[in-house]
Amino acid sequence: IRRPPRSTPLYSSAASDVYKRQIKAKMIWLDRKGHSKALKKLIKQGKDCKKANRPIVIFPEGTRSKVGQKNEYKPGVTALYKFLNIPCVPVALNSGVYWETKGLKRNKGKIIVKFIEPIKPGLDREKFEEKLEIAIESETKTLIDRSN
């Protein structure tokens, strides 16, 4: 989750409400421009979540994608998998069919969230990333095909 832009005044009720909900939910902040420093912070926050027995939800592409568009998976998901040594539960969804990537426009329809078989810890980077990507992309395609 990205922080609200610094130029957003905190007295703005919408921005303030979103920011407060993110803090209350104890979301992990990620500075997309921070590179290795941001990755180290992500791992530390992930370890804190693990100690507190809290789930971690991460979109491996870093953001929503248009239906049919495949973006590069970011290194954060692999770093969490490697350094936390916990299973990774891939999740596929068809929300892109009904919820545009830009803006707030939503269309009527049934959004399906599917939890896929967990990937056990211990795989090397390449095997983990391949397994994760195949699981998410193939199941997402199935969900999208069913939606159309």
mmCIF file of C-alpha atoms in Angstrom:
data_model
loop_
_atom_site.group_PDB
_atom_site.id
_atom_site.type_symbol
_atom_site.label_atom_id
_atom_site.label_comp_id
_atom_site.label_asym_id
_atom_site.label_seq_id
_atom_site.Cartn_x
_atom_site.Cartn_y
_atom_site.Cartn_z
ATOM 1 C CA ILE A 1 0.000 0.000 0.000
ATOM 2 C CA ARG A 2 1.360 3.378 -0.892
ATOM 3 C CA ARG A 3 1.202 6.295 1.489
ATOM 4 C CA PRO A 4 -1.096 9.138 0.471
ATOM 5 C CA PRO A 5 0.846 11.807 -1.440
ATOM 6 C CA ARG A 6 2.515 14.312 0.862
ATOM 7 C CA SER A 7 0.592 17.088 -0.801
ATOM 8 C CA THR A 8 -2.707 15.584 0.357
ATOM 9 C CA PRO A 9 -3.867 17.689 3.281
ATOM 10 C CA LEU A 10 -4.595 15.551 6.334
ATOM 11 C CA TYR A 11 -7.711 17.590 7.067
ATOM 12 C CA SER A 12 -9.222 16.150 3.885
ATOM 13 C CA SER A 13 -11.759 13.697 5.266
ATOM 14 C CA ALA A 14 -11.381 11.108 2.482
ATOM 15 C CA ALA A 15 -7.575 11.054 2.581
ATOM 16 C CA SER A 16 -7.537 11.155 6.352
ATOM 17 C CA ASP A 17 -9.994 8.253 6.632
ATOM 18 C CA VAL A 18 -7.985 6.080 4.234
ATOM 19 C CA TYR A 19 -4.738 6.877 6.032
ATOM 20 C CA LYS A 20 -6.287 6.140 9.454
ATOM 21 C CA ARG A 21 -7.686 2.791 8.252
ATOM 22 C CA GLN A 22 -4.293 1.789 6.874
ATOM 23 C CA ILE A 23 -2.587 2.608 10.168
ATOM 24 C CA LYS A 24 -5.276 0.839 12.200
ATOM 25 C CA ALA A 25 -4.943 -2.266 10.017
ATOM 26 C CA LYS A 26 -1.167 -2.156 10.638
ATOM 27 C CA MET A 27 -0.426 -2.297 6.937
ATOM 28 C CA ILE A 28 3.124 -2.628 5.724
ATOM 29 C CA TRP A 29 4.310 0.544 4.011
ATOM 30 C CA LEU A 30 6.481 0.188 0.938
ATOM 31 C CA ASP A 31 8.423 3.029 -0.628
ATOM 32 C CA ARG A 32 8.402 2.017 -4.283
ATOM 33 C CA LYS A 33 11.365 4.264 -5.016
ATOM 34 C CA GLY A 34 13.418 3.129 -2.024
ATOM 35 C CA HIS A 35 14.930 0.040 -3.725
ATOM 36 C CA SER A 36 17.201 -1.993 -1.380
ATOM 37 C CA LYS A 37 16.458 0.241 1.625
ATOM 38 C CA ALA A 38 12.722 -0.291 1.081
ATOM 39 C CA LEU A 39 13.239 -4.037 0.662
ATOM 40 C CA LYS A 40 15.103 -4.224 3.990
ATOM 41 C CA LYS A 41 12.277 -2.335 5.679
ATOM 42 C CA LEU A 42 9.714 -4.650 4.048
ATOM 43 C CA ILE A 43 11.540 -7.695 5.426
ATOM 44 C CA LYS A 44 11.725 -6.160 8.917
ATOM 45 C CA GLN A 45 8.016 -5.336 8.869
ATOM 46 C CA GLY A 46 7.313 -8.835 7.556
ATOM 47 C CA LYS A 47 9.258 -10.346 10.455
ATOM 48 C CA ASP A 48 7.228 -8.219 12.859
ATOM 49 C CA CYS A 49 4.024 -9.557 11.277
ATOM 50 C CA LYS A 50 5.318 -13.111 11.564
ATOM 51 C CA LYS A 51 6.100 -12.622 15.283
ATOM 52 C CA ALA A 52 2.595 -11.217 15.829
ATOM 53 C CA ASN A 53 1.121 -14.141 13.852
ATOM 54 C CA ARG A 54 -0.489 -11.703 11.390
ATOM 55 C CA PRO A 55 -1.145 -12.606 7.759
ATOM 56 C CA ILE A 56 0.701 -10.711 5.034
ATOM 57 C CA VAL A 57 -1.089 -9.915 1.789
ATOM 58 C CA ILE A 58 1.025 -8.685 -1.101
ATOM 59 C CA PHE A 59 0.299 -8.183 -4.773
ATOM 60 C CA PRO A 60 3.435 -9.572 -6.460
ATOM 61 C CA GLU A 61 3.112 -7.175 -9.405
ATOM 62 C CA GLY A 62 3.004 -4.241 -6.988
ATOM 63 C CA THR A 63 -0.318 -2.962 -8.319
ATOM 64 C CA ARG A 64 -3.470 -4.005 -10.111
ATOM 65 C CA SER A 65 -3.172 -4.821 -13.793
ATOM 66 C CA LYS A 66 -5.570 -4.511 -16.685
ATOM 67 C CA VAL A 67 -7.238 -7.763 -17.690
ATOM 68 C CA GLY A 68 -4.890 -9.661 -19.989
ATOM 69 C CA GLN A 69 -1.914 -7.445 -19.159
ATOM 70 C CA LYS A 70 0.923 -9.152 -17.336
ATOM 71 C CA ASN A 71 3.304 -7.009 -15.335
ATOM 72 C CA GLU A 72 6.659 -8.044 -13.959
ATOM 73 C CA TYR A 73 6.558 -9.567 -10.479
ATOM 74 C CA LYS A 74 8.436 -7.403 -7.986
ATOM 75 C CA PRO A 75 11.194 -8.731 -5.677
ATOM 76 C CA GLY A 76 9.306 -8.009 -2.450
ATOM 77 C CA VAL A 77 7.242 -11.186 -2.531
ATOM 78 C CA THR A 78 10.350 -13.328 -3.037
ATOM 79 C CA ALA A 79 12.213 -11.507 -0.262
ATOM 80 C CA LEU A 80 9.367 -12.143 2.187
ATOM 81 C CA TYR A 81 9.184 -15.810 1.160
ATOM 82 C CA LYS A 82 12.929 -16.291 1.533
ATOM 83 C CA PHE A 83 13.600 -14.354 4.743
ATOM 84 C CA LEU A 84 10.449 -15.260 6.667
ATOM 85 C CA ASN A 85 10.628 -18.962 5.779
ATOM 86 C CA ILE A 86 6.854 -19.333 5.801
ATOM 87 C CA PRO A 87 4.445 -20.805 3.233
ATOM 88 C CA CYS A 88 3.165 -18.526 0.501
ATOM 89 C CA VAL A 89 -0.520 -18.827 -0.385
ATOM 90 C CA PRO A 90 -1.025 -17.616 -3.959
ATOM 91 C CA VAL A 91 -4.323 -15.847 -4.585
ATOM 92 C CA ALA A 92 -6.063 -15.375 -7.913
ATOM 93 C CA LEU A 93 -8.911 -12.957 -8.527
ATOM 94 C CA ASN A 94 -11.020 -11.680 -11.366
ATOM 95 C CA SER A 95 -11.588 -8.174 -9.989
ATOM 96 C CA GLY A 96 -9.995 -6.580 -13.055
ATOM 97 C CA VAL A 97 -13.074 -7.540 -15.073
ATOM 98 C CA TYR A 98 -15.266 -5.341 -12.865
ATOM 99 C CA TRP A 99 -12.896 -2.806 -11.300
ATOM 100 C CA GLU A 100 -10.765 -0.637 -13.543
ATOM 101 C CA THR A 101 -7.099 -0.188 -12.661
ATOM 102 C CA LYS A 102 -7.315 3.598 -12.813
ATOM 103 C CA GLY A 103 -10.029 5.496 -11.050
ATOM 104 C CA LEU A 104 -12.898 4.241 -8.968
ATOM 105 C CA LYS A 105 -15.266 2.987 -11.670
ATOM 106 C CA ARG A 106 -16.756 -0.386 -10.883
ATOM 107 C CA ASN A 107 -19.057 -2.521 -12.986
ATOM 108 C CA LYS A 108 -21.640 -4.991 -11.717
ATOM 109 C CA GLY A 109 -20.451 -8.547 -11.399
ATOM 110 C CA LYS A 110 -19.207 -11.191 -9.040
ATOM 111 C CA ILE A 111 -15.599 -10.838 -7.905
ATOM 112 C CA ILE A 112 -14.077 -14.213 -7.097
ATOM 113 C CA VAL A 113 -11.059 -14.608 -4.842
ATOM 114 C CA LYS A 114 -9.441 -18.035 -5.034
ATOM 115 C CA PHE A 115 -6.812 -19.234 -2.590
ATOM 116 C CA ILE A 116 -4.438 -21.627 -4.315
ATOM 117 C CA GLU A 117 -2.428 -24.445 -2.744
ATOM 118 C CA PRO A 118 0.318 -22.990 -0.523
ATOM 119 C CA ILE A 119 3.919 -23.031 -1.694
ATOM 120 C CA LYS A 120 5.985 -24.543 1.084
ATOM 121 C CA PRO A 121 9.091 -22.667 2.239
ATOM 122 C CA GLY A 122 12.539 -23.718 1.121
ATOM 123 C CA LEU A 123 12.478 -23.345 -2.666
ATOM 124 C CA ASP A 124 15.230 -21.346 -4.312
ATOM 125 C CA ARG A 125 14.356 -17.969 -5.845
ATOM 126 C CA GLU A 126 13.875 -19.192 -9.428
ATOM 127 C CA LYS A 127 11.713 -22.189 -8.522
ATOM 128 C CA PHE A 128 9.582 -20.161 -6.122
ATOM 129 C CA GLU A 129 8.997 -17.326 -8.606
ATOM 130 C CA GLU A 130 8.164 -19.770 -11.410
ATOM 131 C CA LYS A 131 5.744 -21.746 -9.252
ATOM 132 C CA LEU A 132 4.089 -18.585 -7.916
ATOM 133 C CA GLU A 133 3.669 -16.993 -11.319
ATOM 134 C CA ILE A 134 2.301 -20.132 -12.971
ATOM 135 C CA ALA A 135 -0.176 -20.685 -10.128
ATOM 136 C CA ILE A 136 -1.476 -17.109 -10.081
ATOM 137 C CA GLU A 137 -1.535 -16.457 -13.829
ATOM 138 C CA SER A 138 -3.187 -19.752 -14.828
ATOM 139 C CA GLU A 139 -5.860 -19.568 -12.126
ATOM 140 C CA THR A 140 -6.522 -15.877 -12.831
ATOM 141 C CA LYS A 141 -7.002 -16.690 -16.529
ATOM 142 C CA THR A 142 -9.517 -19.405 -15.585
ATOM 143 C CA LEU A 143 -11.443 -16.989 -13.347
ATOM 144 C CA ILE A 144 -11.485 -14.281 -16.017
ATOM 145 C CA ASP A 145 -12.612 -16.723 -18.734
ATOM 146 C CA ARG A 146 -15.510 -17.792 -16.491
ATOM 147 C CA SER A 147 -16.449 -14.131 -15.942
ATOM 148 C CA ASN A 148 -16.815 -13.331 -19.643
#
